[in-house]
Amino acid sequence: MLDILPIIPLFQGFDAGQIASMKPLFEEVFRPAGTVIFEQGDPAKFLYLILHGDVAIRYKPYDGPPINLTRLHAGEVFGWSAVIGSPRYTSSIVSETNIEAIRIQGNHLWMLAREHPEIGKTIINRLALIVSPRWENAHAQIQSLMNSNRV
């Protein structure tokens, strides 16, 4: 499945060498419908890009039952906490259909940005654009993180 990286919009425009440097950092993820991919409060380790399927973002307030905040579909990302430096996920993710995705460890994404600044900046900026409809000021916050990580 990682052979399709060049046709995923997030990776379009990169040459074969750049794709080859990114490929080892990503892994394939398959989950059946109804699977909790991670729970609110779990350690924030991975950022996911959905290739096929739908997930629900669920939030559990301390004084009430879990609520579905939104649904995400192919081409969208979740697990952003792993990239922005949060130690824990702030919501749960549950697959509503069978899921095919790729994921990268947040620290590996920042490593890519330090070792290959052009690739890293492009990927992180594109990710910020994908998530920005859900996260107000995402682009500005990512720029701040990039500056603090000296990318």
PDB file of N, CA, C and O in Angstrom, residues 39-97:
ATOM      1  N   GLU A  39      -7.936   5.784  22.471  1.00  0.00           N
ATOM      2  CA  GLU A  39      -8.845   6.372  23.460  1.00  0.00           C
ATOM      3  C   GLU A  39      -8.361   7.757  23.863  1.00  0.00           C
ATOM      4  O   GLU A  39      -7.151   8.018  23.883  1.00  0.00           O
ATOM      5  N   GLN A  40      -9.296   8.601  24.205  1.00  0.00           N
ATOM      6  CA  GLN A  40      -8.966   9.881  24.809  1.00  0.00           C
ATOM      7  C   GLN A  40      -8.098   9.601  26.037  1.00  0.00           C
ATOM      8  O   GLN A  40      -8.429   8.746  26.852  1.00  0.00           O
ATOM      9  N   GLY A  41      -6.977  10.285  26.130  1.00  0.00           N
ATOM     10  CA  GLY A  41      -6.072  10.086  27.255  1.00  0.00           C
ATOM     11  C   GLY A  41      -4.938   9.121  26.979  1.00  0.00           C
ATOM     12  O   GLY A  41      -3.972   9.069  27.748  1.00  0.00           O
ATOM     13  N   ASP A  42      -5.020   8.339  25.874  1.00  0.00           N
ATOM     14  CA  ASP A  42      -3.898   7.462  25.508  1.00  0.00           C
ATOM     15  C   ASP A  42      -2.688   8.314  25.128  1.00  0.00           C
ATOM     16  O   ASP A  42      -2.845   9.452  24.661  1.00  0.00           O
ATOM     17  N   PRO A  43      -1.471   7.772  25.287  1.00  0.00           N
ATOM     18  CA  PRO A  43      -0.293   8.519  24.834  1.00  0.00           C
ATOM     19  C   PRO A  43      -0.402   8.865  23.350  1.00  0.00           C
ATOM     20  O   PRO A  43      -0.757   8.018  22.530  1.00  0.00           O
ATOM     21  N   ALA A  44      -0.133  10.115  23.023  1.00  0.00           N
ATOM     22  CA  ALA A  44      -0.228  10.595  21.636  1.00  0.00           C
ATOM     23  C   ALA A  44       1.052  10.236  20.902  1.00  0.00           C
ATOM     24  O   ALA A  44       2.086  10.874  21.095  1.00  0.00           O
ATOM     25  N   LYS A  45       0.976   9.226  20.070  1.00  0.00           N
ATOM     26  CA  LYS A  45       2.168   8.718  19.393  1.00  0.00           C
ATOM     27  C   LYS A  45       2.099   8.873  17.873  1.00  0.00           C
ATOM     28  O   LYS A  45       3.076   9.221  17.241  1.00  0.00           O
ATOM     29  N   PHE A  46       0.938   8.585  17.261  1.00  0.00           N
ATOM     30  CA  PHE A  46       0.836   8.519  15.801  1.00  0.00           C
ATOM     31  C   PHE A  46      -0.120   9.550  15.222  1.00  0.00           C
ATOM     32  O   PHE A  46      -1.148   9.869  15.813  1.00  0.00           O
ATOM     33  N   LEU A  47       0.217  10.018  14.033  1.00  0.00           N
ATOM     34  CA  LEU A  47      -0.669  10.803  13.191  1.00  0.00           C
ATOM     35  C   LEU A  47      -1.130   9.876  12.068  1.00  0.00           C
ATOM     36  O   LEU A  47      -0.307   9.171  11.473  1.00  0.00           O
ATOM     37  N   TYR A  48      -2.419   9.859  11.779  1.00  0.00           N
ATOM     38  CA  TYR A  48      -3.007   8.960  10.788  1.00  0.00           C
ATOM     39  C   TYR A  48      -3.565   9.746   9.611  1.00  0.00           C
ATOM     40  O   TYR A  48      -4.145  10.814   9.795  1.00  0.00           O
ATOM     41  N   LEU A  49      -3.425   9.173   8.421  1.00  0.00           N
ATOM     42  CA  LEU A  49      -4.055   9.692   7.210  1.00  0.00           C
ATOM     43  C   LEU A  49      -4.972   8.591   6.690  1.00  0.00           C
ATOM     44  O   LEU A  49      -4.506   7.488   6.382  1.00  0.00           O
ATOM     45  N   ILE A  50      -6.262   8.888   6.608  1.00  0.00           N
ATOM     46  CA  ILE A  50      -7.245   7.904   6.150  1.00  0.00           C
ATOM     47  C   ILE A  50      -7.174   7.772   4.633  1.00  0.00           C
ATOM     48  O   ILE A  50      -7.283   8.770   3.918  1.00  0.00           O
ATOM     49  N   LEU A  51      -7.011   6.552   4.159  1.00  0.00           N
ATOM     50  CA  LEU A  51      -7.026   6.291   2.721  1.00  0.00           C
ATOM     51  C   LEU A  51      -8.408   5.831   2.264  1.00  0.00           C
ATOM     52  O   LEU A  51      -8.877   6.224   1.202  1.00  0.00           O
ATOM     53  N   HIS A  52      -9.042   4.983   3.068  1.00  0.00           N
ATOM     54  CA  HIS A  52     -10.395   4.488   2.784  1.00  0.00           C
ATOM     55  C   HIS A  52     -11.122   4.312   4.105  1.00  0.00           C
ATOM     56  O   HIS A  52     -10.529   3.816   5.065  1.00  0.00           O
ATOM     57  N   GLY A  53     -12.387   4.704   4.140  1.00  0.00           N
ATOM     58  CA  GLY A  53     -13.211   4.485   5.315  1.00  0.00           C
ATOM     59  C   GLY A  53     -13.532   5.765   6.066  1.00  0.00           C
ATOM     60  O   GLY A  53     -13.165   6.872   5.661  1.00  0.00           O
ATOM     61  N   ASP A  54     -14.251   5.590   7.168  1.00  0.00           N
ATOM     62  CA  ASP A  54     -14.725   6.706   7.988  1.00  0.00           C
ATOM     63  C   ASP A  54     -14.465   6.411   9.459  1.00  0.00           C
ATOM     64  O   ASP A  54     -14.587   5.269   9.898  1.00  0.00           O
ATOM     65  N   VAL A  55     -14.143   7.462  10.205  1.00  0.00           N
ATOM     66  CA  VAL A  55     -13.973   7.352  11.650  1.00  0.00           C
ATOM     67  C   VAL A  55     -14.800   8.444  12.325  1.00  0.00           C
ATOM     68  O   VAL A  55     -15.135   9.458  11.708  1.00  0.00           O
ATOM     69  N   ALA A  56     -15.110   8.222  13.592  1.00  0.00           N
ATOM     70  CA  ALA A  56     -15.771   9.230  14.414  1.00  0.00           C
ATOM     71  C   ALA A  56     -14.772   9.726  15.458  1.00  0.00           C
ATOM     72  O   ALA A  56     -14.027   8.936  16.036  1.00  0.00           O
ATOM     73  N   ILE A  57     -14.783  11.043  15.665  1.00  0.00           N
ATOM     74  CA  ILE A  57     -14.014  11.629  16.758  1.00  0.00           C
ATOM     75  C   ILE A  57     -14.979  11.766  17.925  1.00  0.00           C
ATOM     76  O   ILE A  57     -16.028  12.412  17.802  1.00  0.00           O
ATOM     77  N   ARG A  58     -14.623  11.137  19.054  1.00  0.00           N
ATOM     78  CA  ARG A  58     -15.473  11.169  20.241  1.00  0.00           C
ATOM     79  C   ARG A  58     -14.740  11.853  21.389  1.00  0.00           C
ATOM     80  O   ARG A  58     -13.568  11.608  21.617  1.00  0.00           O
ATOM     81  N   TYR A  59     -15.491  12.682  22.097  1.00  0.00           N
ATOM     82  CA  TYR A  59     -14.940  13.373  23.247  1.00  0.00           C
ATOM     83  C   TYR A  59     -15.772  13.022  24.470  1.00  0.00           C
ATOM     84  O   TYR A  59     -17.004  13.031  24.415  1.00  0.00           O
ATOM     85  N   LYS A  60     -15.103  12.724  25.574  1.00  0.00           N
ATOM     86  CA  LYS A  60     -15.777  12.381  26.820  1.00  0.00           C
ATOM     87  C   LYS A  60     -15.527  13.501  27.821  1.00  0.00           C
ATOM     88  O   LYS A  60     -14.437  13.630  28.373  1.00  0.00           O
ATOM     89  N   PRO A  61     -16.558  14.357  28.036  1.00  0.00           N
ATOM     90  CA  PRO A  61     -16.382  15.365  29.081  1.00  0.00           C
ATOM     91  C   PRO A  61     -16.347  14.674  30.448  1.00  0.00           C
ATOM     92  O   PRO A  61     -16.880  13.573  30.602  1.00  0.00           O
ATOM     93  N   TYR A  62     -15.717  15.303  31.410  1.00  0.00           N
ATOM     94  CA  TYR A  62     -15.583  14.658  32.717  1.00  0.00           C
ATOM     95  C   TYR A  62     -16.930  14.426  33.387  1.00  0.00           C
ATOM     96  O   TYR A  62     -17.068  13.543  34.224  1.00  0.00           O
ATOM     97  N   ASP A  63     -17.948  15.197  33.004  1.00  0.00           N
ATOM     98  CA  ASP A  63     -19.231  15.102  33.696  1.00  0.00           C
ATOM     99  C   ASP A  63     -20.375  14.590  32.817  1.00  0.00           C
ATOM    100  O   ASP A  63     -21.536  14.872  33.078  1.00  0.00           O
ATOM    101  N   GLY A  64     -20.042  13.827  31.780  1.00  0.00           N
ATOM    102  CA  GLY A  64     -21.114  13.343  30.915  1.00  0.00           C
ATOM    103  C   GLY A  64     -20.663  12.198  30.036  1.00  0.00           C
ATOM    104  O   GLY A  64     -19.501  11.793  30.060  1.00  0.00           O
ATOM    105  N   PRO A  65     -21.594  11.684  29.242  1.00  0.00           N
ATOM    106  CA  PRO A  65     -21.262  10.572  28.350  1.00  0.00           C
ATOM    107  C   PRO A  65     -20.470  11.058  27.138  1.00  0.00           C
ATOM    108  O   PRO A  65     -20.466  12.253  26.824  1.00  0.00           O
ATOM    109  N   PRO A  66     -19.781  10.136  26.432  1.00  0.00           N
ATOM    110  CA  PRO A  66     -19.039  10.532  25.220  1.00  0.00           C
ATOM    111  C   PRO A  66     -19.984  11.095  24.160  1.00  0.00           C
ATOM    112  O   PRO A  66     -21.133  10.662  24.042  1.00  0.00           O
ATOM    113  N   ILE A  67     -19.473  12.072  23.415  1.00  0.00           N
ATOM    114  CA  ILE A  67     -20.243  12.651  22.312  1.00  0.00           C
ATOM    115  C   ILE A  67     -19.411  12.578  21.044  1.00  0.00           C
ATOM    116  O   ILE A  67     -18.186  12.687  21.079  1.00  0.00           O
ATOM    117  N   ASN A  68     -20.082  12.346  19.916  1.00  0.00           N
ATOM    118  CA  ASN A  68     -19.403  12.375  18.618  1.00  0.00           C
ATOM    119  C   ASN A  68     -19.241  13.834  18.209  1.00  0.00           C
ATOM    120  O   ASN A  68     -20.226  14.555  18.079  1.00  0.00           O
ATOM    121  N   LEU A  69     -17.993  14.247  18.018  1.00  0.00           N
ATOM    122  CA  LEU A  69     -17.729  15.620  17.601  1.00  0.00           C
ATOM    123  C   LEU A  69     -17.869  15.791  16.105  1.00  0.00           C
ATOM    124  O   LEU A  69     -18.410  16.773  15.631  1.00  0.00           O
ATOM    125  N   THR A  70     -17.322  14.831  15.358  1.00  0.00           N
ATOM    126  CA  THR A  70     -17.366  14.903  13.901  1.00  0.00           C
ATOM    127  C   THR A  70     -16.984  13.551  13.317  1.00  0.00           C
ATOM    128  O   THR A  70     -16.563  12.648  14.039  1.00  0.00           O
ATOM    129  N   ARG A  71     -17.136  13.439  12.019  1.00  0.00           N
ATOM    130  CA  ARG A  71     -16.717  12.248  11.294  1.00  0.00           C
ATOM    131  C   ARG A  71     -15.659  12.655  10.278  1.00  0.00           C
ATOM    132  O   ARG A  71     -15.729  13.735   9.696  1.00  0.00           O
ATOM    133  N   LEU A  72     -14.690  11.778  10.097  1.00  0.00           N
ATOM    134  CA  LEU A  72     -13.628  12.019   9.130  1.00  0.00           C
ATOM    135  C   LEU A  72     -13.673  10.945   8.061  1.00  0.00           C
ATOM    136  O   LEU A  72     -14.072   9.810   8.335  1.00  0.00           O
ATOM    137  N   HIS A  73     -13.241  11.318   6.864  1.00  0.00           N
ATOM    138  CA  HIS A  73     -13.332  10.439   5.706  1.00  0.00           C
ATOM    139  C   HIS A  73     -11.976  10.343   5.018  1.00  0.00           C
ATOM    140  O   HIS A  73     -11.010  10.994   5.424  1.00  0.00           O
ATOM    141  N   ALA A  74     -11.921   9.582   3.938  1.00  0.00           N
ATOM    142  CA  ALA A  74     -10.689   9.410   3.163  1.00  0.00           C
ATOM    143  C   ALA A  74     -10.076  10.772   2.840  1.00  0.00           C
ATOM    144  O   ALA A  74     -10.776  11.709   2.459  1.00  0.00           O
ATOM    145  N   GLY A  75      -8.759  10.868   3.027  1.00  0.00           N
ATOM    146  CA  GLY A  75      -8.029  12.097   2.758  1.00  0.00           C
ATOM    147  C   GLY A  75      -7.852  12.974   3.984  1.00  0.00           C
ATOM    148  O   GLY A  75      -7.091  13.943   3.946  1.00  0.00           O
ATOM    149  N   GLU A  76      -8.543  12.647   5.068  1.00  0.00           N
ATOM    150  CA  GLU A  76      -8.435  13.463   6.277  1.00  0.00           C
ATOM    151  C   GLU A  76      -7.480  12.807   7.273  1.00  0.00           C
ATOM    152  O   GLU A  76      -7.149  11.635   7.161  1.00  0.00           O
ATOM    153  N   VAL A  77      -7.034  13.594   8.239  1.00  0.00           N
ATOM    154  CA  VAL A  77      -6.058  13.118   9.220  1.00  0.00           C
ATOM    155  C   VAL A  77      -6.636  13.190  10.629  1.00  0.00           C
ATOM    156  O   VAL A  77      -7.519  13.993  10.904  1.00  0.00           O
ATOM    157  N   PHE A  78      -6.097  12.331  11.486  1.00  0.00           N
ATOM    158  CA  PHE A  78      -6.433  12.398  12.912  1.00  0.00           C
ATOM    159  C   PHE A  78      -5.207  11.986  13.713  1.00  0.00           C
ATOM    160  O   PHE A  78      -4.253  11.440  13.182  1.00  0.00           O
ATOM    161  N   GLY A  79      -5.251  12.293  15.001  1.00  0.00           N
ATOM    162  CA  GLY A  79      -4.105  12.021  15.859  1.00  0.00           C
ATOM    163  C   GLY A  79      -3.134  13.184  15.893  1.00  0.00           C
ATOM    164  O   GLY A  79      -1.952  13.023  16.190  1.00  0.00           O
ATOM    165  N   TRP A  80      -3.635  14.373  15.595  1.00  0.00           N
ATOM    166  CA  TRP A  80      -2.808  15.561  15.491  1.00  0.00           C
ATOM    167  C   TRP A  80      -2.029  15.836  16.776  1.00  0.00           C
ATOM    168  O   TRP A  80      -0.963  16.446  16.748  1.00  0.00           O
ATOM    169  N   SER A  81      -2.545  15.376  17.904  1.00  0.00           N
ATOM    170  CA  SER A  81      -1.842  15.586  19.186  1.00  0.00           C
ATOM    171  C   SER A  81      -0.414  15.061  19.129  1.00  0.00           C
ATOM    172  O   SER A  81       0.486  15.617  19.766  1.00  0.00           O
ATOM    173  N   ALA A  82      -0.182  14.002  18.359  1.00  0.00           N
ATOM    174  CA  ALA A  82       1.151  13.408  18.252  1.00  0.00           C
ATOM    175  C   ALA A  82       2.142  14.333  17.571  1.00  0.00           C
ATOM    176  O   ALA A  82       3.354  14.210  17.766  1.00  0.00           O
ATOM    177  N   VAL A  83       1.654  15.275  16.797  1.00  0.00           N
ATOM    178  CA  VAL A  83       2.520  16.192  16.064  1.00  0.00           C
ATOM    179  C   VAL A  83       2.731  17.494  16.825  1.00  0.00           C
ATOM    180  O   VAL A  83       3.808  18.071  16.786  1.00  0.00           O
ATOM    181  N   ILE A  84       1.720  17.938  17.537  1.00  0.00           N
ATOM    182  CA  ILE A  84       1.818  19.252  18.184  1.00  0.00           C
ATOM    183  C   ILE A  84       2.447  19.186  19.564  1.00  0.00           C
ATOM    184  O   ILE A  84       2.560  20.196  20.244  1.00  0.00           O
ATOM    185  N   GLY A  85       2.860  18.000  19.979  1.00  0.00           N
ATOM    186  CA  GLY A  85       3.578  17.884  21.240  1.00  0.00           C
ATOM    187  C   GLY A  85       2.720  17.595  22.449  1.00  0.00           C
ATOM    188  O   GLY A  85       3.216  17.612  23.575  1.00  0.00           O
ATOM    189  N   SER A  86       1.447  17.342  22.255  1.00  0.00           N
ATOM    190  CA  SER A  86       0.597  16.967  23.387  1.00  0.00           C
ATOM    191  C   SER A  86       0.976  15.563  23.840  1.00  0.00           C
ATOM    192  O   SER A  86       1.154  14.677  23.006  1.00  0.00           O
ATOM    193  N   PRO A  87       1.086  15.339  25.127  1.00  0.00           N
ATOM    194  CA  PRO A  87       1.470  14.005  25.587  1.00  0.00           C
ATOM    195  C   PRO A  87       0.353  12.967  25.424  1.00  0.00           C
ATOM    196  O   PRO A  87       0.627  11.782  25.322  1.00  0.00           O
ATOM    197  N   ARG A  88      -0.901  13.421  25.359  1.00  0.00           N
ATOM    198  CA  ARG A  88      -2.036  12.499  25.290  1.00  0.00           C
ATOM    199  C   ARG A  88      -3.028  12.965  24.221  1.00  0.00           C
ATOM    200  O   ARG A  88      -3.154  14.158  23.950  1.00  0.00           O
ATOM    201  N   TYR A  89      -3.715  11.979  23.638  1.00  0.00           N
ATOM    202  CA  TYR A  89      -4.792  12.315  22.700  1.00  0.00           C
ATOM    203  C   TYR A  89      -5.929  12.978  23.468  1.00  0.00           C
ATOM    204  O   TYR A  89      -6.278  12.551  24.573  1.00  0.00           O
ATOM    205  N   THR A  90      -6.530  13.995  22.875  1.00  0.00           N
ATOM    206  CA  THR A  90      -7.583  14.753  23.545  1.00  0.00           C
ATOM    207  C   THR A  90      -8.983  14.228  23.244  1.00  0.00           C
ATOM    208  O   THR A  90      -9.959  14.727  23.792  1.00  0.00           O
ATOM    209  N   SER A  91      -9.075  13.238  22.372  1.00  0.00           N
ATOM    210  CA  SER A  91     -10.354  12.608  22.051  1.00  0.00           C
ATOM    211  C   SER A  91     -10.083  11.175  21.610  1.00  0.00           C
ATOM    212  O   SER A  91      -8.933  10.783  21.422  1.00  0.00           O
ATOM    213  N   SER A  92     -11.149  10.414  21.470  1.00  0.00           N
ATOM    214  CA  SER A  92     -11.054   9.029  20.998  1.00  0.00           C
ATOM    215  C   SER A  92     -11.387   8.983  19.516  1.00  0.00           C
ATOM    216  O   SER A  92     -12.113   9.833  19.007  1.00  0.00           O
ATOM    217  N   ILE A  93     -10.875   7.954  18.850  1.00  0.00           N
ATOM    218  CA  ILE A  93     -11.192   7.719  17.441  1.00  0.00           C
ATOM    219  C   ILE A  93     -11.736   6.302  17.324  1.00  0.00           C
ATOM    220  O   ILE A  93     -11.107   5.346  17.789  1.00  0.00           O
ATOM    221  N   VAL A  94     -12.915   6.190  16.689  1.00  0.00           N
ATOM    222  CA  VAL A  94     -13.562   4.893  16.492  1.00  0.00           C
ATOM    223  C   VAL A  94     -13.862   4.735  15.005  1.00  0.00           C
ATOM    224  O   VAL A  94     -14.435   5.640  14.378  1.00  0.00           O
ATOM    225  N   SER A  95     -13.487   3.595  14.437  1.00  0.00           N
ATOM    226  CA  SER A  95     -13.770   3.361  13.016  1.00  0.00           C
ATOM    227  C   SER A  95     -15.260   3.068  12.848  1.00  0.00           C
ATOM    228  O   SER A  95     -15.827   2.263  13.562  1.00  0.00           O
ATOM    229  N   GLU A  96     -15.874   3.747  11.911  1.00  0.00           N
ATOM    230  CA  GLU A  96     -17.289   3.504  11.609  1.00  0.00           C
ATOM    231  C   GLU A  96     -17.443   2.517  10.465  1.00  0.00           C
ATOM    232  O   GLU A  96     -18.501   1.927  10.302  1.00  0.00           O
ATOM    233  N   THR A  97     -16.401   2.386   9.668  1.00  0.00           N
ATOM    234  CA  THR A  97     -16.355   1.424   8.568  1.00  0.00           C
ATOM    235  C   THR A  97     -14.989   0.743   8.658  1.00  0.00           C
ATOM    236  O   THR A  97     -14.172   1.112   9.501  1.00  0.00           O
TER     237      THR A  97
END
